Coordinates of N, CA and C in Angstrom, one line a residue:
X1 N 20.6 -87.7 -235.5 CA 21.0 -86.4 -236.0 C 21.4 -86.5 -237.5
X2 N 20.9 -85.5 -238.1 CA 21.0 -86.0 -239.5 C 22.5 -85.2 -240.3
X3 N 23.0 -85.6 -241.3 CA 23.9 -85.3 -241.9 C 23.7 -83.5 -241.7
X4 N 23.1 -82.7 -242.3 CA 23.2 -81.8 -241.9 C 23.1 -80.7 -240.7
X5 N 22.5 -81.5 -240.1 CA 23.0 -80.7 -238.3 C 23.8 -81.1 -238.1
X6 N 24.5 -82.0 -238.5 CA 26.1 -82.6 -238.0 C 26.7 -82.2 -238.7
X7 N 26.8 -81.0 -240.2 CA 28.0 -80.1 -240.4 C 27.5 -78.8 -239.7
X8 N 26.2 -78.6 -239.8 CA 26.1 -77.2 -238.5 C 26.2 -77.4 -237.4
X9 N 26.2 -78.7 -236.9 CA 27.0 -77.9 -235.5 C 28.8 -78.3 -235.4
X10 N 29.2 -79.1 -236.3 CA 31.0 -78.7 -236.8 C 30.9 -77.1 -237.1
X11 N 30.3 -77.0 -237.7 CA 30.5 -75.7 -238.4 C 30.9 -74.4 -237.4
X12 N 29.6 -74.6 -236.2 CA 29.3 -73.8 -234.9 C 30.6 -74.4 -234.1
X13 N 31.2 -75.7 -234.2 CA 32.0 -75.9 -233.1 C 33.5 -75.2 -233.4
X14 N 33.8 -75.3 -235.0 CA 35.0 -74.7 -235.3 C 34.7 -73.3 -235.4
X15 N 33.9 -72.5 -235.5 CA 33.7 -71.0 -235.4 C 34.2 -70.9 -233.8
X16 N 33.8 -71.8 -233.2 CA 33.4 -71.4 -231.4 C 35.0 -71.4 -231.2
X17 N 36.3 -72.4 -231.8 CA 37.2 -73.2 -231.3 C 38.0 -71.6 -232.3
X18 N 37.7 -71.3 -233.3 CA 38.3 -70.1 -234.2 C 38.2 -68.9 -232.7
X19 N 37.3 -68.8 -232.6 CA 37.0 -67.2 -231.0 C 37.9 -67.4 -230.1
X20 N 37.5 -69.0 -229.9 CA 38.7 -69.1 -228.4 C 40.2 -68.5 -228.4
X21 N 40.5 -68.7 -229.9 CA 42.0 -69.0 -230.4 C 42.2 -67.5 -230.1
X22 N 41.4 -66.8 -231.4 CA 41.3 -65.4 -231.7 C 41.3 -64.4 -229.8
X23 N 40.5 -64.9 -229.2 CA 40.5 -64.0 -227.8 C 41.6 -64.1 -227.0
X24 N 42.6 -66.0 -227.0 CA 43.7 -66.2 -226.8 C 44.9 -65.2 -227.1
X25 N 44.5 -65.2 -228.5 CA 46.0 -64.8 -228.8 C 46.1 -63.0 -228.5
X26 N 44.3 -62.5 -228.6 CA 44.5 -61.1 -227.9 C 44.7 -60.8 -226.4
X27 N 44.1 -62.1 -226.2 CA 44.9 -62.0 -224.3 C 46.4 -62.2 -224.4
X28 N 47.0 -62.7 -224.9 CA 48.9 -62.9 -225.0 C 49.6 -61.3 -225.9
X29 N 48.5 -60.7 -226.7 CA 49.1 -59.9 -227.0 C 49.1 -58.3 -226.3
X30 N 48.3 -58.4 -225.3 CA 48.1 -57.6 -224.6 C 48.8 -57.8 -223.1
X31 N 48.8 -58.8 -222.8 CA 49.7 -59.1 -221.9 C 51.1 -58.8 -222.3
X32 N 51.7 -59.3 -223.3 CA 53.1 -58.8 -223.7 C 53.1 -57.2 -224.4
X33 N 52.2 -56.7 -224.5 CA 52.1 -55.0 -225.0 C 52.4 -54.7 -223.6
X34 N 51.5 -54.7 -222.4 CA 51.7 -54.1 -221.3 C 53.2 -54.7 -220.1
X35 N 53.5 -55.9 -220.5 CA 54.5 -56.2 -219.9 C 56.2 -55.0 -220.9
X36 N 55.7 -55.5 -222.0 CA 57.0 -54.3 -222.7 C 56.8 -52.9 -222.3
X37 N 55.7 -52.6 -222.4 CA 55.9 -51.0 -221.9 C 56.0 -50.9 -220.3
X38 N 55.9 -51.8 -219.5 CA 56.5 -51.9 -217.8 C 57.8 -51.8 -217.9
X39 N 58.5 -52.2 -218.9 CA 59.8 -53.0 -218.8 C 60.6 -51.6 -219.3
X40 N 60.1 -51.1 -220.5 CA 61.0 -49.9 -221.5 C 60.3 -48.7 -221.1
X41 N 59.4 -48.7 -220.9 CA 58.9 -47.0 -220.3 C 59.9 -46.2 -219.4
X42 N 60.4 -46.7 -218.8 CA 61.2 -46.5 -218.1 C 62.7 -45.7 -218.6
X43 N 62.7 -46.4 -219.5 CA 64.6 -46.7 -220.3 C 64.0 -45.7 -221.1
X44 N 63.2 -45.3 -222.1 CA 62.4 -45.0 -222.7 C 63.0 -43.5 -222.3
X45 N 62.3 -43.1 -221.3 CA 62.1 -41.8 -220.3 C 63.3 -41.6 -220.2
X46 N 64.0 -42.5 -219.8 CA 65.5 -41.6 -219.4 C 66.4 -41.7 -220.3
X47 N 66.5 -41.7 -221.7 CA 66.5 -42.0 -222.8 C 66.4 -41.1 -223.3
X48 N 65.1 -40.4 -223.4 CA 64.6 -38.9 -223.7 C 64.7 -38.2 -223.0
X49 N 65.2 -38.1 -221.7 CA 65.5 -37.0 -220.8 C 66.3 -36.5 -221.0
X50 N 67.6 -37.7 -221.1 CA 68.8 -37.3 -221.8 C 69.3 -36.6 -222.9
X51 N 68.4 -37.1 -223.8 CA 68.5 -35.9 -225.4 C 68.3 -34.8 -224.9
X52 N 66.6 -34.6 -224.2 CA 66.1 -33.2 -224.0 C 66.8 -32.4 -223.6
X53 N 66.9 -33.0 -222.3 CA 68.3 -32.2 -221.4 C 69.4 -31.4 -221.7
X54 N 70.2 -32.4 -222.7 CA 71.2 -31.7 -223.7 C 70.5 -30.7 -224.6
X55 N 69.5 -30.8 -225.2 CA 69.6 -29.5 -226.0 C 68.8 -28.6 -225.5
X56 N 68.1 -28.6 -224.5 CA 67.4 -27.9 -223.6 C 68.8 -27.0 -222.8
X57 N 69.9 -27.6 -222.2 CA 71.4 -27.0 -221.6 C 71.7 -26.5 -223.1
X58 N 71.8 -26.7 -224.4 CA 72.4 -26.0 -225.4 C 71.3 -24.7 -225.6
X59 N 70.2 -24.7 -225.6 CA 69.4 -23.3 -225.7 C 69.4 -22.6 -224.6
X60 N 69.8 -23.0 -223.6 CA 69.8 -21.9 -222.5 C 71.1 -21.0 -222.7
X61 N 72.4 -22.3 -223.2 CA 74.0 -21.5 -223.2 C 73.6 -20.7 -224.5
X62 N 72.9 -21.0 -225.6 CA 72.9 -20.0 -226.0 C 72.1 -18.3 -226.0
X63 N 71.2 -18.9 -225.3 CA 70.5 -17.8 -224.6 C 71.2 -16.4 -223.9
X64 N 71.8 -17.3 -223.0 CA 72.9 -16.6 -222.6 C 73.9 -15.5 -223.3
X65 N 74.4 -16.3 -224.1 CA 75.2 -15.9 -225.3 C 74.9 -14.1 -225.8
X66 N 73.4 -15.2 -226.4 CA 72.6 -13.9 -226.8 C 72.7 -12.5 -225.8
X67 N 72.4 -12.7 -224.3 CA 71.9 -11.4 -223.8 C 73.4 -11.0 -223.9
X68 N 74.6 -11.4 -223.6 CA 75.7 -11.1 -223.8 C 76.3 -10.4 -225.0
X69 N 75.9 -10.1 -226.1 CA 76.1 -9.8 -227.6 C 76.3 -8.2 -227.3
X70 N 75.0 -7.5 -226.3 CA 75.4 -6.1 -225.8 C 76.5 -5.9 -225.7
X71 N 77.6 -6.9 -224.9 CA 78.5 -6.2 -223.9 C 78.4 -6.0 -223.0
X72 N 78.8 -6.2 -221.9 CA 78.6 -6.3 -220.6 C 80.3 -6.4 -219.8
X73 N 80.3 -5.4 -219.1 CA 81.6 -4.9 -218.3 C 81.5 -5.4 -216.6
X74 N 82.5 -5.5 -215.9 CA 82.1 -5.5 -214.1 C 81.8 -4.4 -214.1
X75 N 82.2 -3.4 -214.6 CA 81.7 -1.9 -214.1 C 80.7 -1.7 -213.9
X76 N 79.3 -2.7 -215.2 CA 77.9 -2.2 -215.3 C 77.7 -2.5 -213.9
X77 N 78.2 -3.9 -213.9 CA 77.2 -4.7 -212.8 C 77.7 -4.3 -211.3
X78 N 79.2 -4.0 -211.3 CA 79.2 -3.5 -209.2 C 79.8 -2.4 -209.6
X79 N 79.8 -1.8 -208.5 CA 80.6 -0.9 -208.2 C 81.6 -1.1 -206.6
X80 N 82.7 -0.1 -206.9 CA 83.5 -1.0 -206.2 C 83.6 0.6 -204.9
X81 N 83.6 0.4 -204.1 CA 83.6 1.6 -203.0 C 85.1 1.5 -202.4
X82 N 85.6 2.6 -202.3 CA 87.2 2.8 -201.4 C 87.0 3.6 -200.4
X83 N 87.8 3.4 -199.2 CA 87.8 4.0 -198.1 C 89.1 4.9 -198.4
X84 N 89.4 5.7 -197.3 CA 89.6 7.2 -196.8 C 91.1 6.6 -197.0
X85 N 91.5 5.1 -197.2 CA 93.3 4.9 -197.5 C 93.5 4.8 -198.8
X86 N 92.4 4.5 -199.8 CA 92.1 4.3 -200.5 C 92.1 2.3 -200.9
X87 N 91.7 1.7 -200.0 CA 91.5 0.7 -200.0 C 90.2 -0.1 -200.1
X88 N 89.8 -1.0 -201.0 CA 87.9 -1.4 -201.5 C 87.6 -1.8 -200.2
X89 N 86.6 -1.0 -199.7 CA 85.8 -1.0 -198.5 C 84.3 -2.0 -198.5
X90 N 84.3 -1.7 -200.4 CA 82.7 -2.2 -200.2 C 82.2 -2.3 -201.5
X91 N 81.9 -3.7 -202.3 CA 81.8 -3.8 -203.4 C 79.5 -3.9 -203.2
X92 N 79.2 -3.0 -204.1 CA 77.5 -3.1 -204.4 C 77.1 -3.6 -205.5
X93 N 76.0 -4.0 -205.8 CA 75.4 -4.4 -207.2 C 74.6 -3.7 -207.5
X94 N 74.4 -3.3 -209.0 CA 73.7 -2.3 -210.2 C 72.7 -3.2 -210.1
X95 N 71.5 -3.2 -209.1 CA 70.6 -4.1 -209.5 C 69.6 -3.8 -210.8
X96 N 70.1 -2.3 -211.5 CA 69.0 -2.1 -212.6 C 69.5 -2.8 -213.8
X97 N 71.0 -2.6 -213.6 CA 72.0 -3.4 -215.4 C 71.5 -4.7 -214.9
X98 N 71.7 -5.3 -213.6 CA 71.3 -6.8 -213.4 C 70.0 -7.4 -214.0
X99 N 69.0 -6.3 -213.5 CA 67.7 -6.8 -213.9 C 67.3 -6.6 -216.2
X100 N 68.4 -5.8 -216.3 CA 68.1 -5.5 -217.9 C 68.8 -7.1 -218.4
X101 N 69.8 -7.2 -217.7 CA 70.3 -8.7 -218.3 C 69.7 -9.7 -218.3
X102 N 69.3 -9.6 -216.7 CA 68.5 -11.5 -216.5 C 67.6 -11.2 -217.8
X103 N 66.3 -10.0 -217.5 CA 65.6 -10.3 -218.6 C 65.9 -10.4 -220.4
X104 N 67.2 -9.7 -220.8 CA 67.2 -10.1 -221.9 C 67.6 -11.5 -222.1
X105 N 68.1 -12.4 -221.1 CA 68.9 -13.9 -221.5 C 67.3 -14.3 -221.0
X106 N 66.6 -14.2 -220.1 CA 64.9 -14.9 -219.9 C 64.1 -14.9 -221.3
X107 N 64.3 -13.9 -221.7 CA 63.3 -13.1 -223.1 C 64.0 -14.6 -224.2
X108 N 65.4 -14.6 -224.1 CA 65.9 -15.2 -225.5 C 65.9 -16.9 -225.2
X109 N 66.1 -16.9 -223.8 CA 65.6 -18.4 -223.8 C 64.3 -18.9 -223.5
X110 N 63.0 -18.2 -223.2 CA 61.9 -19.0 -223.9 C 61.6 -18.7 -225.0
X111 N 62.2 -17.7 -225.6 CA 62.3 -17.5 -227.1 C 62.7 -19.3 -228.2
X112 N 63.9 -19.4 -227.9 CA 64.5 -20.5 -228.1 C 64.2 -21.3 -227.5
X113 N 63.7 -21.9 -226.2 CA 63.0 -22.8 -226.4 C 62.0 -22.8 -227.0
X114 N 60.7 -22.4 -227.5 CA 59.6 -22.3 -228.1 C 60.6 -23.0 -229.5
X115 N 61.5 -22.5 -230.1 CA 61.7 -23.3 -231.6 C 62.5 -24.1 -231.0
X116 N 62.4 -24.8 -230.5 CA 63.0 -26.0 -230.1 C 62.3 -26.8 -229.7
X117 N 60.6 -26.4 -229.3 CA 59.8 -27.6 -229.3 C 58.9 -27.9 -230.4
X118 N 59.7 -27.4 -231.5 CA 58.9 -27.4 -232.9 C 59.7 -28.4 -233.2
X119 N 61.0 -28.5 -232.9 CA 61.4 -29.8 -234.0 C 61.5 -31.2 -233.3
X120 N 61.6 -31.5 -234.6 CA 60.8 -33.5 -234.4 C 62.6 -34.2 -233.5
X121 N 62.5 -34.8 -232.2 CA 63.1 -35.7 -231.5 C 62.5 -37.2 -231.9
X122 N 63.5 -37.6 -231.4 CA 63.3 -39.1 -231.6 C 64.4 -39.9 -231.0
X123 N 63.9 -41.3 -230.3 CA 64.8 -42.1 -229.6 C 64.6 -43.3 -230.0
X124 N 65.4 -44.2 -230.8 CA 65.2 -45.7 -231.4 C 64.8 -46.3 -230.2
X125 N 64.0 -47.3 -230.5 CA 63.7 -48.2 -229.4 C 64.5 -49.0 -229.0
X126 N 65.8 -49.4 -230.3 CA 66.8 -50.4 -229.4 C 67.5 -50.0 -229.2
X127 N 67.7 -48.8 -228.7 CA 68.8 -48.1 -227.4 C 68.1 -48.5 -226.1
X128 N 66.5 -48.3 -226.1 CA 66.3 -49.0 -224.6 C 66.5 -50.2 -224.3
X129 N 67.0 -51.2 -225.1 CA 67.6 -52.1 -224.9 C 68.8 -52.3 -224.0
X130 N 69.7 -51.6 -224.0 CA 71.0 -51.1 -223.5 C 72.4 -52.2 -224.6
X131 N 71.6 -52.4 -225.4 CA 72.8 -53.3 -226.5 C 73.5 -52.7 -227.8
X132 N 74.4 -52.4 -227.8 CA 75.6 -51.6 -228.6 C 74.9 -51.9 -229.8
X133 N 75.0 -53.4 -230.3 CA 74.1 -53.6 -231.5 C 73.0 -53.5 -232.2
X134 N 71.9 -52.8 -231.1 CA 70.7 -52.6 -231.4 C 70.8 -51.1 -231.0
X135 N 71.4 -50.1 -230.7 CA 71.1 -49.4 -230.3 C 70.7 -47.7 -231.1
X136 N 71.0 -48.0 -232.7 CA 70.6 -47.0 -233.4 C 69.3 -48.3 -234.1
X137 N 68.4 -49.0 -234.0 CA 67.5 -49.3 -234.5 C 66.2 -49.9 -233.9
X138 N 65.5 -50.2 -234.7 CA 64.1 -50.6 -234.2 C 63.6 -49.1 -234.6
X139 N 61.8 -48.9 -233.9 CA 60.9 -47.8 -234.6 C 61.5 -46.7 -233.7
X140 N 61.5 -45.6 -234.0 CA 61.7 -44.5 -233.7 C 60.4 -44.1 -232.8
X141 N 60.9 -43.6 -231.8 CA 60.0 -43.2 -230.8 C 59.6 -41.9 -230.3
X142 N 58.3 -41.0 -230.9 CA 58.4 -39.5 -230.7 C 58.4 -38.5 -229.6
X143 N 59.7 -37.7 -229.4 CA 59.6 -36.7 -228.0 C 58.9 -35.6 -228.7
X144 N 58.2 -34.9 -227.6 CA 58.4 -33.4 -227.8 C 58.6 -32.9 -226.4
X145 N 59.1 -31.9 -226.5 CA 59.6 -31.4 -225.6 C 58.8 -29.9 -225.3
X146 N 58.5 -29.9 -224.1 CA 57.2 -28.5 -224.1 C 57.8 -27.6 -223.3
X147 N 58.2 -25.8 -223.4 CA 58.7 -25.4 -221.9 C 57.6 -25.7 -221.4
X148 N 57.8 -25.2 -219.9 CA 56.8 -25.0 -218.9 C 56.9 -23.5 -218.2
X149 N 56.0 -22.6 -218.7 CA 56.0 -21.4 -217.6 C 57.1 -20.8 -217.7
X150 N 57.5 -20.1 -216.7 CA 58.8 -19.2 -216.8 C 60.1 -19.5 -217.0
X151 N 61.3 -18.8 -216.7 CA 62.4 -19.3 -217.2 C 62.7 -18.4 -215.3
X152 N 63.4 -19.0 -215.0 CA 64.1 -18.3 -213.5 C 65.7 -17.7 -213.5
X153 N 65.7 -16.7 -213.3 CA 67.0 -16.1 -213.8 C 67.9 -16.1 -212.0
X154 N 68.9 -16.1 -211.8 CA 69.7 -15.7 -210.6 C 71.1 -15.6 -210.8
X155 N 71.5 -14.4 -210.2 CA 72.8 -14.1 -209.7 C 73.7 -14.9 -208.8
X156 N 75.1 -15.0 -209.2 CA 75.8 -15.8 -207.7 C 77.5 -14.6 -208.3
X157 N 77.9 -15.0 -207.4 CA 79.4 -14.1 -207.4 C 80.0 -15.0 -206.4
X158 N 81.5 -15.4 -206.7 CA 82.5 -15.8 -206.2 C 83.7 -14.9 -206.2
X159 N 84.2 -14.8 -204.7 CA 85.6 -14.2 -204.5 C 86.7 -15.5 -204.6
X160 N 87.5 -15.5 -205.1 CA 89.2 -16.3 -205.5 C 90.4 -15.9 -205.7
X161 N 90.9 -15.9 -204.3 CA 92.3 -15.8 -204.3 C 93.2 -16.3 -205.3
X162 N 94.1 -14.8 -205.9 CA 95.1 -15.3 -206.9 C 96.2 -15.1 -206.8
X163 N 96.5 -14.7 -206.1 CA 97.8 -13.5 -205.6 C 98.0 -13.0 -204.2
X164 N 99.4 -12.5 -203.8 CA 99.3 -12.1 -202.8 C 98.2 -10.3 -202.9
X165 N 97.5 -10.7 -201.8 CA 96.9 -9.1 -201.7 C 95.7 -8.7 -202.9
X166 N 95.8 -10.2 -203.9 CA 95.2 -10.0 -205.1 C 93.6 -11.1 -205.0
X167 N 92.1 -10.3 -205.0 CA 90.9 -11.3 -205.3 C 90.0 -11.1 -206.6
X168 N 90.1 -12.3 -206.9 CA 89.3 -12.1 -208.4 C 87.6 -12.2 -207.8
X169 N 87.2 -11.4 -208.4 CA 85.6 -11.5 -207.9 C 84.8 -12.1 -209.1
X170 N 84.1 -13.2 -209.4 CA 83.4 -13.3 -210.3 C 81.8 -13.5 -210.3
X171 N 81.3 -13.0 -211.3 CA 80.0 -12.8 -211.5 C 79.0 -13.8 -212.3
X172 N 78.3 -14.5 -211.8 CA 77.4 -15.5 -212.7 C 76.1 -15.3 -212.8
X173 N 75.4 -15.9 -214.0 CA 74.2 -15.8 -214.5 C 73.5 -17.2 -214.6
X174 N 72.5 -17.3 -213.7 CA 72.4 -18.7 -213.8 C 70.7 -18.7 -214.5
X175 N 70.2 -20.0 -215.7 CA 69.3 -19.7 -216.0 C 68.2 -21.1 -215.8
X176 N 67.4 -21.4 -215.3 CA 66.8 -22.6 -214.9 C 65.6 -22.5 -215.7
X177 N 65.4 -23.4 -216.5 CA 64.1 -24.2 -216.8 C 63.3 -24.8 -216.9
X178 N 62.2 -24.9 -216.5 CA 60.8 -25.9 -217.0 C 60.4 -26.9 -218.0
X179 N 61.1 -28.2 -218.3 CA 60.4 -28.7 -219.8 C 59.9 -29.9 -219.2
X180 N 58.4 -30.2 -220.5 CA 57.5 -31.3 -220.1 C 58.3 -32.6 -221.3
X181 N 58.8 -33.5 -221.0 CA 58.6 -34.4 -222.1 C 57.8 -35.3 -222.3
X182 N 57.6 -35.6 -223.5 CA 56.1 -36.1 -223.9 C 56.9 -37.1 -224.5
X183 N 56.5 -38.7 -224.2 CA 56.6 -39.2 -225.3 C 55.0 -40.1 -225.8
X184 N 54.6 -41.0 -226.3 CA 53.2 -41.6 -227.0 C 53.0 -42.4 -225.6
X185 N 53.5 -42.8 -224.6 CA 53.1 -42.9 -223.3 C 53.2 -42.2 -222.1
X186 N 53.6 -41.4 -222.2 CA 53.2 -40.7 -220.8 C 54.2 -39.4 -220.8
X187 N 54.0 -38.7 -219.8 CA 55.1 -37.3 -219.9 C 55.7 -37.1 -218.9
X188 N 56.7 -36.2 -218.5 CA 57.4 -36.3 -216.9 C 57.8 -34.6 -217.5
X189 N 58.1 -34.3 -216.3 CA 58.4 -32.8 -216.1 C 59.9 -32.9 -215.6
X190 N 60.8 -32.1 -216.0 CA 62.4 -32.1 -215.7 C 63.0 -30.4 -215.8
X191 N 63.6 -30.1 -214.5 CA 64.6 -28.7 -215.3 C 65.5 -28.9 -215.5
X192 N 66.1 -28.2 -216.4 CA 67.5 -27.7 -216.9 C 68.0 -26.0 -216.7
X193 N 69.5 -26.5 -216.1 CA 70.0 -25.0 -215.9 C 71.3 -25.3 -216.5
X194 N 71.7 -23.5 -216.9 CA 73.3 -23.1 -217.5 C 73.2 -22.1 -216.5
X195 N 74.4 -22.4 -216.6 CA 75.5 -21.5 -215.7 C 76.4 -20.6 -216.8
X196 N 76.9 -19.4 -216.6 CA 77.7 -18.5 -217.3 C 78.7 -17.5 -216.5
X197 N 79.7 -17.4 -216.8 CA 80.1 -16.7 -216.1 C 80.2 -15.2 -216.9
X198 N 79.7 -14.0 -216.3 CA 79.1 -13.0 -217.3 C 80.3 -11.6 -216.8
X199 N 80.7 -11.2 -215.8 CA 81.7 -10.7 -215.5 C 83.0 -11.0 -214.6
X200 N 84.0 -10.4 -214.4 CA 85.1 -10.5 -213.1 C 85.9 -9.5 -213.1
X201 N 86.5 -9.3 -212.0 CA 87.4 -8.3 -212.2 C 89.1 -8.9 -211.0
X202 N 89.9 -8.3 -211.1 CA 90.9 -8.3 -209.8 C 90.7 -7.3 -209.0
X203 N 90.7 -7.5 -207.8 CA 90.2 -6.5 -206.6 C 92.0 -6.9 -206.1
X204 N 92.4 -5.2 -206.0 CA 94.2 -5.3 -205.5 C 93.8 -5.1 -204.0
X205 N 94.4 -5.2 -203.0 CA 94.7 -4.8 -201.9 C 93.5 -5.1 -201.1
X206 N 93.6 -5.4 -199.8 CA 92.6 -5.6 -198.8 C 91.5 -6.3 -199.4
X207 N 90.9 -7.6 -198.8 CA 89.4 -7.7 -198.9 C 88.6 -7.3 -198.4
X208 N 87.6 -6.5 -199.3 CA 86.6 -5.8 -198.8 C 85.7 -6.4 -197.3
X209 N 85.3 -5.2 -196.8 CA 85.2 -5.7 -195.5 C 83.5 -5.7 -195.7
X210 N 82.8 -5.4 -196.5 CA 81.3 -5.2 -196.9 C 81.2 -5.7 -198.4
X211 N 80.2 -6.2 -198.4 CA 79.5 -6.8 -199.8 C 78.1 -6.6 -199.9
X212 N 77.7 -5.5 -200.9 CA 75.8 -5.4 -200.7 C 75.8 -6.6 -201.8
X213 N 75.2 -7.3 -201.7 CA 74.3 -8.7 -202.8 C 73.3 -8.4 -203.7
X214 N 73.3 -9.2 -204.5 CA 72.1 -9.1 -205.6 C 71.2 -9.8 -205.0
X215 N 70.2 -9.6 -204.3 CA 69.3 -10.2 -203.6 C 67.5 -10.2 -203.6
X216 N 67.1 -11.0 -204.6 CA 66.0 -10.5 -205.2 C 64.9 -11.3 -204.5
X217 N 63.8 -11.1 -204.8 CA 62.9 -12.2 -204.0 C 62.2 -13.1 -205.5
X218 N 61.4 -13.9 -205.3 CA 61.0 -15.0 -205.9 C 60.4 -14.5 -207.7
X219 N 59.2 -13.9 -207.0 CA 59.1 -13.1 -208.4 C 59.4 -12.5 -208.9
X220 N 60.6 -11.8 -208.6 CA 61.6 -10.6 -209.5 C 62.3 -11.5 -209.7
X221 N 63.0 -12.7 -209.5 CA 64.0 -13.8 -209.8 C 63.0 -14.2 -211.7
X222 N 61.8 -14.6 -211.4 CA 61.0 -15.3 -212.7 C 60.7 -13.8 -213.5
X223 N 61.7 -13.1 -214.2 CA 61.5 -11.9 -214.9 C 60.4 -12.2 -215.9
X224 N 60.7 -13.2 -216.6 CA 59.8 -13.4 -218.0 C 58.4 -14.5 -217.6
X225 N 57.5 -14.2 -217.7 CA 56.4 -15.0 -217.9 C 56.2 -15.2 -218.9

């Protein structure tokens, strides 16, 4: 073999011994890319659920808020019926004031969520750590947060004894939503609800012996699409 085929084939053997290295170290770096995102995807997700969550529950309370700005009395929402002693026989619901309200707090909270999935979230990556030290640093990691579909509005009412002969009746607005979070690996679907308490009154004497309910079915519950 003469001097020169014996630097070409060093030449071919350190190129060959360069690939091995090179495919090496992309096999180890892919193995630890996919072992870290097994490991933090996870923490990751519930990490950003938790931001979401919170300000996804702060645009619904303010949603709420908003349909509330009319004004809103127990008067709108029941009416209260007396019998022949003059004693409340029978409290009903205004299901038309009911349905003007769900939909204006439905209308303002996919309103508000919509600008709320315009602005930029973000979760350090060393909070998925779970280390006090690391936990505002490393790359910042992008949420968005998407609604999904409708917002579901429902009524509930509670009677609470306060007094002798004395029931407070209260009236709630409950508002449930749909959000997708997105983060650069993958997305999960989560709802969030607020609760509000939107009227009450004291009911003196006798507990009513009848209660008509607010009682809607499925798609009159989802006002806003």
């Amino acid at each position: 073999m003469t001097a020169s085929e014996m630097k070409k084939y060093a030449a071919i053997a350190k190129k060959r011994r360069w690939m091995r290295r090179m495919i090496l170290f992309a096999l180890v770096l892919c193995a630890a890319f996919v072992l870290t995102e097994r490991n933090f995807k996870p923490l990751v997700f519930s990490l950003a659920e938790a931001r979401s969550a919170s300000m996804a529950s702060q645009v619904l309370y303010g949603a709420l808020a908003e349909a509330m700005e009319e004004g809103v009395t127990y008067d709108d929402l029941m009416s209260v019926h007396m019998d022949d002693r003059g004693q409340v026989a029978l409290l009903s619901a205004n299901t038309m004031a009911m349905n003007r309200l769900a939909d204006r707090a439905g209308q303002a909270a996919l309103r508000r969520l919509g600008d709320m999935s315009s602005e930029r979230v973000s979760v350090p990556l060393g909070a998925a750590l779970g280390l006090t030290l690391l936990a505002g640093s490393g790359p910042e990691v992008p949420v968005s947060i998407v609604p999904i579909g409708s917002v579901a509005t429902e009524f509930a009412t509670e009677f609470e004894a306060c007094g002798i002969n004395q029931t407070r009746h209260k009236v709630y607005l409950q508002l449930t939503a749909s959000i997708r979070i997105v983060i650069p690996t993958g997305a999960k679907t989560t709802n969030v609800s607020a609760n509000m308490l939107v009227a009450e009154s004291i009911i003196v004497g006798s507990v009513p012996e009848g209660f008509v309910g607010y009682d809607l079915s499925e798609a009159e519950m989802n006002l806003v699409q």
